[in-house]
CSV table of C-alpha atoms in Angstrom, one decimal:
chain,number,residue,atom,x,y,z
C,332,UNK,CA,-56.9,86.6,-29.8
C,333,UNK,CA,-58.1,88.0,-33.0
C,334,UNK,CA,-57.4,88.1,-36.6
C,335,UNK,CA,-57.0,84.7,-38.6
C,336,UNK,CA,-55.1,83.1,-35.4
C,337,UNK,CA,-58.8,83.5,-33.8
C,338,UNK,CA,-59.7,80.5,-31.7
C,339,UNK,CA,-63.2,78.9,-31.5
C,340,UNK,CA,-65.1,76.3,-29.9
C,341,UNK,CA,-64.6,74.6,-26.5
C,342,UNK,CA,-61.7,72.8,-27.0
C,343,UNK,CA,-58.1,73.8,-26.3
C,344,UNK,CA,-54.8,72.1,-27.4
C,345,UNK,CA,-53.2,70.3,-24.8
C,346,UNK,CA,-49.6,72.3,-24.2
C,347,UNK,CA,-47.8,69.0,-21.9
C,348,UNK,CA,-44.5,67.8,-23.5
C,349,UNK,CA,-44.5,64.2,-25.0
C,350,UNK,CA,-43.0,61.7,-22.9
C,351,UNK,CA,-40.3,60.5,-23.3
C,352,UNK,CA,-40.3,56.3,-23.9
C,353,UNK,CA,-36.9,56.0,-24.2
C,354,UNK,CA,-36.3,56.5,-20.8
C,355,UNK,CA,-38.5,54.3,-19.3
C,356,UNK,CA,-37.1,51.2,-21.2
C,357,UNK,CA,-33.8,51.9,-20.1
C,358,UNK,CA,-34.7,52.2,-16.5
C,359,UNK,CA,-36.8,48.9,-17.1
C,360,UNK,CA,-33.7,47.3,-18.6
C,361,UNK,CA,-31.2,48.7,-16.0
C,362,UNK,CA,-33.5,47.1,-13.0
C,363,UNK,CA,-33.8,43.9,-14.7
C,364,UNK,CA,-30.2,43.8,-15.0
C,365,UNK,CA,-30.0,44.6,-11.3
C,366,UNK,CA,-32.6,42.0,-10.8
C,367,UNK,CA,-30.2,39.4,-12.1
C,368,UNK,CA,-26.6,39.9,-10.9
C,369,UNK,CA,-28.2,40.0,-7.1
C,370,UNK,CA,-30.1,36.4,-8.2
C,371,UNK,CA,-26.5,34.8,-9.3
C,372,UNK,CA,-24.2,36.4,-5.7
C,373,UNK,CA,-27.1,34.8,-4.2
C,374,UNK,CA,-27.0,31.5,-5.7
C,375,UNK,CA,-23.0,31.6,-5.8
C,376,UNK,CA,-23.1,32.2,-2.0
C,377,UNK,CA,-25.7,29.2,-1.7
C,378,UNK,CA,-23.1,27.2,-3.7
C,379,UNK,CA,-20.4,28.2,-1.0
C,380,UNK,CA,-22.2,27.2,1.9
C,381,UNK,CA,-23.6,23.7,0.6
C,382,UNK,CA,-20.1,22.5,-0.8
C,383,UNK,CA,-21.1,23.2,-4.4
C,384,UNK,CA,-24.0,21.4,-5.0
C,385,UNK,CA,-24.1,19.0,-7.7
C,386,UNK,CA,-20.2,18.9,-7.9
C,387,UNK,CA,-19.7,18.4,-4.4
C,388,UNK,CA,-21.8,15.6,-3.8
C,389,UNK,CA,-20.3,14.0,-6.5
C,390,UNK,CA,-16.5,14.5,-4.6
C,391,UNK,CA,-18.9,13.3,-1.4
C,392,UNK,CA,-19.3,10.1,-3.0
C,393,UNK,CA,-15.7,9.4,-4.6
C,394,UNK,CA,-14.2,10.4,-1.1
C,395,UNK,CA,-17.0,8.3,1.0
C,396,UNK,CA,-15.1,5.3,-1.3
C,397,UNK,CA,-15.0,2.1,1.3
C,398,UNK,CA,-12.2,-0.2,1.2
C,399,UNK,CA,-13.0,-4.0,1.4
C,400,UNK,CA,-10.4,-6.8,2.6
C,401,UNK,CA,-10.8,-9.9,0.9
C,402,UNK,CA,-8.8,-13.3,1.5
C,403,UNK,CA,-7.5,-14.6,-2.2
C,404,UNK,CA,-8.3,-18.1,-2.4
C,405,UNK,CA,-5.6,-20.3,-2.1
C,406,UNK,CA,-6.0,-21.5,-5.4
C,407,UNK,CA,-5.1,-18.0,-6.6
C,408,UNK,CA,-2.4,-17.8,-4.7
C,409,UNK,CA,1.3,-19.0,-6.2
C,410,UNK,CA,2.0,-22.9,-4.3
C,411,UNK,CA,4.8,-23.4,-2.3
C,412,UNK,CA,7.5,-25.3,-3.7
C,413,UNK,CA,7.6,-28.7,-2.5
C,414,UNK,CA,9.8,-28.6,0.7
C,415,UNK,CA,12.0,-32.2,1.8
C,416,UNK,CA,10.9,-33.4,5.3
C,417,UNK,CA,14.1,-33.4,7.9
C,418,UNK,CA,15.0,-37.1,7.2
C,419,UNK,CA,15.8,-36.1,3.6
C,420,UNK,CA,18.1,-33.0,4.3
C,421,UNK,CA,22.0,-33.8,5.6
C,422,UNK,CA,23.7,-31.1,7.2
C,423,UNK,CA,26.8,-30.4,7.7
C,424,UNK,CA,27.3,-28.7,11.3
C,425,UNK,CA,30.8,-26.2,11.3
C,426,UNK,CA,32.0,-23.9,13.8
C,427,UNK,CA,32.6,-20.7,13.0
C,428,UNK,CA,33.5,-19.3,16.5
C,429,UNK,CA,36.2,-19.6,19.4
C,430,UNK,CA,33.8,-21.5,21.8
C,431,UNK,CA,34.3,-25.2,21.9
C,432,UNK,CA,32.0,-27.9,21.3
C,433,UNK,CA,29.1,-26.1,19.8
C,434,UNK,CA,29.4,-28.3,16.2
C,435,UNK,CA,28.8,-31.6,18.6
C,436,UNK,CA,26.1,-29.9,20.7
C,437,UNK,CA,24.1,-28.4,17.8
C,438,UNK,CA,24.1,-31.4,15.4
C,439,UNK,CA,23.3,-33.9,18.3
C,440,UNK,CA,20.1,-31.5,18.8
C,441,UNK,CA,19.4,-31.9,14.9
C,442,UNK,CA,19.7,-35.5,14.9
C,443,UNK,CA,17.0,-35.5,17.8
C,444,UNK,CA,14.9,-33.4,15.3
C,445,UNK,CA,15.0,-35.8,12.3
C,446,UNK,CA,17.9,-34.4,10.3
C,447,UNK,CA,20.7,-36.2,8.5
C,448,UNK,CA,24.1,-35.4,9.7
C,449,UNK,CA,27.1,-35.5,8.3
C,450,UNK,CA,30.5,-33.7,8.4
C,451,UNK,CA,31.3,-31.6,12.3
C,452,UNK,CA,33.8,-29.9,12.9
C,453,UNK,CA,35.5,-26.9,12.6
C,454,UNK,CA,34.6,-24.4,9.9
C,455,UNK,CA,36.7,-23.5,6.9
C,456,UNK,CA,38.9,-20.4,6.7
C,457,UNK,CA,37.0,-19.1,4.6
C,458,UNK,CA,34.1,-18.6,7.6
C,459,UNK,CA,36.0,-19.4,10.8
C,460,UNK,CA,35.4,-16.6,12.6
C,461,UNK,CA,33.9,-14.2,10.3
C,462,UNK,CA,30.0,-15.3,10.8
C,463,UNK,CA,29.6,-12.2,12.9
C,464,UNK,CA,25.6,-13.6,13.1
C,465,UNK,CA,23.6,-16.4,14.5
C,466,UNK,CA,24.1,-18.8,11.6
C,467,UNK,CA,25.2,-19.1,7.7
C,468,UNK,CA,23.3,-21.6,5.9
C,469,UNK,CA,25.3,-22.7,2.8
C,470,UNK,CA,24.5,-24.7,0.2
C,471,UNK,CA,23.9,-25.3,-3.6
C,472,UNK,CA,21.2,-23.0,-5.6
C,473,UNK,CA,18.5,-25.6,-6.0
C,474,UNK,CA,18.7,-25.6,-2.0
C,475,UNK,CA,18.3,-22.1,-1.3
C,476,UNK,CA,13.9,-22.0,-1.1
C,477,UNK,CA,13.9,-25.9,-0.5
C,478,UNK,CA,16.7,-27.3,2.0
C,479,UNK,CA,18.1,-24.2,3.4
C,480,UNK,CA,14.1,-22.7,3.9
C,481,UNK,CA,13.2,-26.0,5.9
C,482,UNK,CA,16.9,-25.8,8.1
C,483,UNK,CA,16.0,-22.1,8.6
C,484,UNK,CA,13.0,-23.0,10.6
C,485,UNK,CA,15.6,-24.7,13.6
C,486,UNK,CA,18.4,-21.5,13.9
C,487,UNK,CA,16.4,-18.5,14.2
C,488,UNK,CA,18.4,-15.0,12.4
C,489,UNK,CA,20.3,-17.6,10.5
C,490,UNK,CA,21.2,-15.7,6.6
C,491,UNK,CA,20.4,-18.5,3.7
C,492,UNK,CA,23.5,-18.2,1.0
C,493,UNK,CA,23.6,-19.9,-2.1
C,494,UNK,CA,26.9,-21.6,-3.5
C,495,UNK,CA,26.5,-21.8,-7.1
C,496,UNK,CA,29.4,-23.9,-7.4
C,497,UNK,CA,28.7,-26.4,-4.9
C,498,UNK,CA,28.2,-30.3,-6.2
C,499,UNK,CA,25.5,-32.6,-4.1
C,500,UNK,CA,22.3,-31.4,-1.9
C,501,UNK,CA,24.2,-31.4,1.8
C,502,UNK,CA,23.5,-28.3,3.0
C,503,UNK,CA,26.2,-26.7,5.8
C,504,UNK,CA,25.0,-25.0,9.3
C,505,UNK,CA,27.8,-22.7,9.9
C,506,UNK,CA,27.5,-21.5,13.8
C,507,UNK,CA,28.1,-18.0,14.3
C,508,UNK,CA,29.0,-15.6,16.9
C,509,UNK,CA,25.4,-14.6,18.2
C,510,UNK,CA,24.5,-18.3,17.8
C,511,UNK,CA,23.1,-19.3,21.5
C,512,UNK,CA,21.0,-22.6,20.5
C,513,UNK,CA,18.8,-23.4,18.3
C,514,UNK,CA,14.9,-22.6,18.4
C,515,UNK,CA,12.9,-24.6,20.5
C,516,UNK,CA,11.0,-27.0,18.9
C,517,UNK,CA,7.7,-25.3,19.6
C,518,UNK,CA,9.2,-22.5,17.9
C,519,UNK,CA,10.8,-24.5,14.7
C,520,UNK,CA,7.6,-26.6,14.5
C,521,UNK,CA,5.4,-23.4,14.3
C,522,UNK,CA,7.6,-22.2,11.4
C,523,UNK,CA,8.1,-24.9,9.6
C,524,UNK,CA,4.1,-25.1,9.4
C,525,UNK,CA,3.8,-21.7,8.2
C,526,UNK,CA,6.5,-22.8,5.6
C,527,UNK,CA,4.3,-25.5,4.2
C,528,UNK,CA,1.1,-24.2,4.4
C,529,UNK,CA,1.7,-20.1,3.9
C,530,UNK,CA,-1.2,-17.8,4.6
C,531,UNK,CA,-3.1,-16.5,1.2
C,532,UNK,CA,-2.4,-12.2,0.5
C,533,UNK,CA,-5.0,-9.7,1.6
C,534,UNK,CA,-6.5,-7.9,-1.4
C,535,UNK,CA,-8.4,-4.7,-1.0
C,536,UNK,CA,-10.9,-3.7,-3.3
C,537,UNK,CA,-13.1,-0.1,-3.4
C,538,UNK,CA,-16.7,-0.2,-3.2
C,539,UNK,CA,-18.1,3.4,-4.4
């Protein structure tokens, strides 16, 4: 080339094109991106298959809960009210059904067992037959957890009734229709003991 575009010397221009930065740090960027959505599916799909780490150890724990029995002491537990002995009770022995002779029977049996008697006979038409069960025990309110609870322990599915209008402490035994005889004394002495001397509630309590 000639004229005042002349070249000279040994060195040439270089004719490459400039690179082109920009491209490279979005390539860079993009990859990194990539980079890090594959990290967290991988460390979601960890979490699925160990039961969600930190959280799930934590239900682990509350659901491994174990539940303890404890006795209460008997001092926690509310005292029985004081129950009469036999001698101290007086019942009155009625019959309620069509069979004869079961008043006599039964309150000769109670006598033998330490009770008072007093009135036998027929009962009232207020009961005679209508005690479709075993036994009504009647007598006044004050009776009902004291009295009746101690007469219960001799006629077994007897039903305990309160008569708030009833003057005295005689209690009546009013024989029913199911009534066969009364418990055997095995039987009544084994409830009346778990009358006087009642076993102390279970109380649970969670360990964690």
């Amino acid at each position: 080339m000639g004229g005042k575009y002349r070249i000279t010397g040994d060195k040439y221009p270089r004719m490459r094109r400039r690179r082109r930065r920009g491209r490279l740090v979005v390539v860079v960027v993009a990859c990194g991106a990539a980079l890090g959505v594959a990290g967290w599916g991988t460390l979601q799909l960890i979490d699925v298959f160990t039961g969600g780490g930190g959280t799930a150890s934590a239900a682990g724990s509350k659901a491994s809960c174990t539940v303890k029995s404890a006795q209460a002491s008997p001092s926690a537990s509310a005292s029985p009210a004081a129950l009469p002995k036999p001698a101290q009770i007086t019942v009155n022995v009625l019959n309620a059904t069509t069979r004869s002779g079961l008043a006599k029977t039964t309150a000769d049996a109670l006598e033998k067992r330490g009770f008072k008697i007093g009135e036998v006979g027929n009962a009232p038409k207020e009961y005679d037959k209508k005690v479709t069960g075993a036994a009504l025990l009647l007598g006044p309110t004050a009776s009902l957890n004291t009295s009746l609870s101690v007469l219960s322990t001799q006629v077994g599915g007897a039903e305990r009734r309160a008569d708030a209008g009833r003057k005295g402490a005689e209690v009546d035994l009013i024989i029913g229709d199911r009534f066969q005889a009364l418990s055997s004394e095995a039987e009544a002495a084994k409830a009346l003991s778990v009358l006087v001397s009642p076993q102390p509630a279970a109380t649970t309590k969670k360990a964690c």
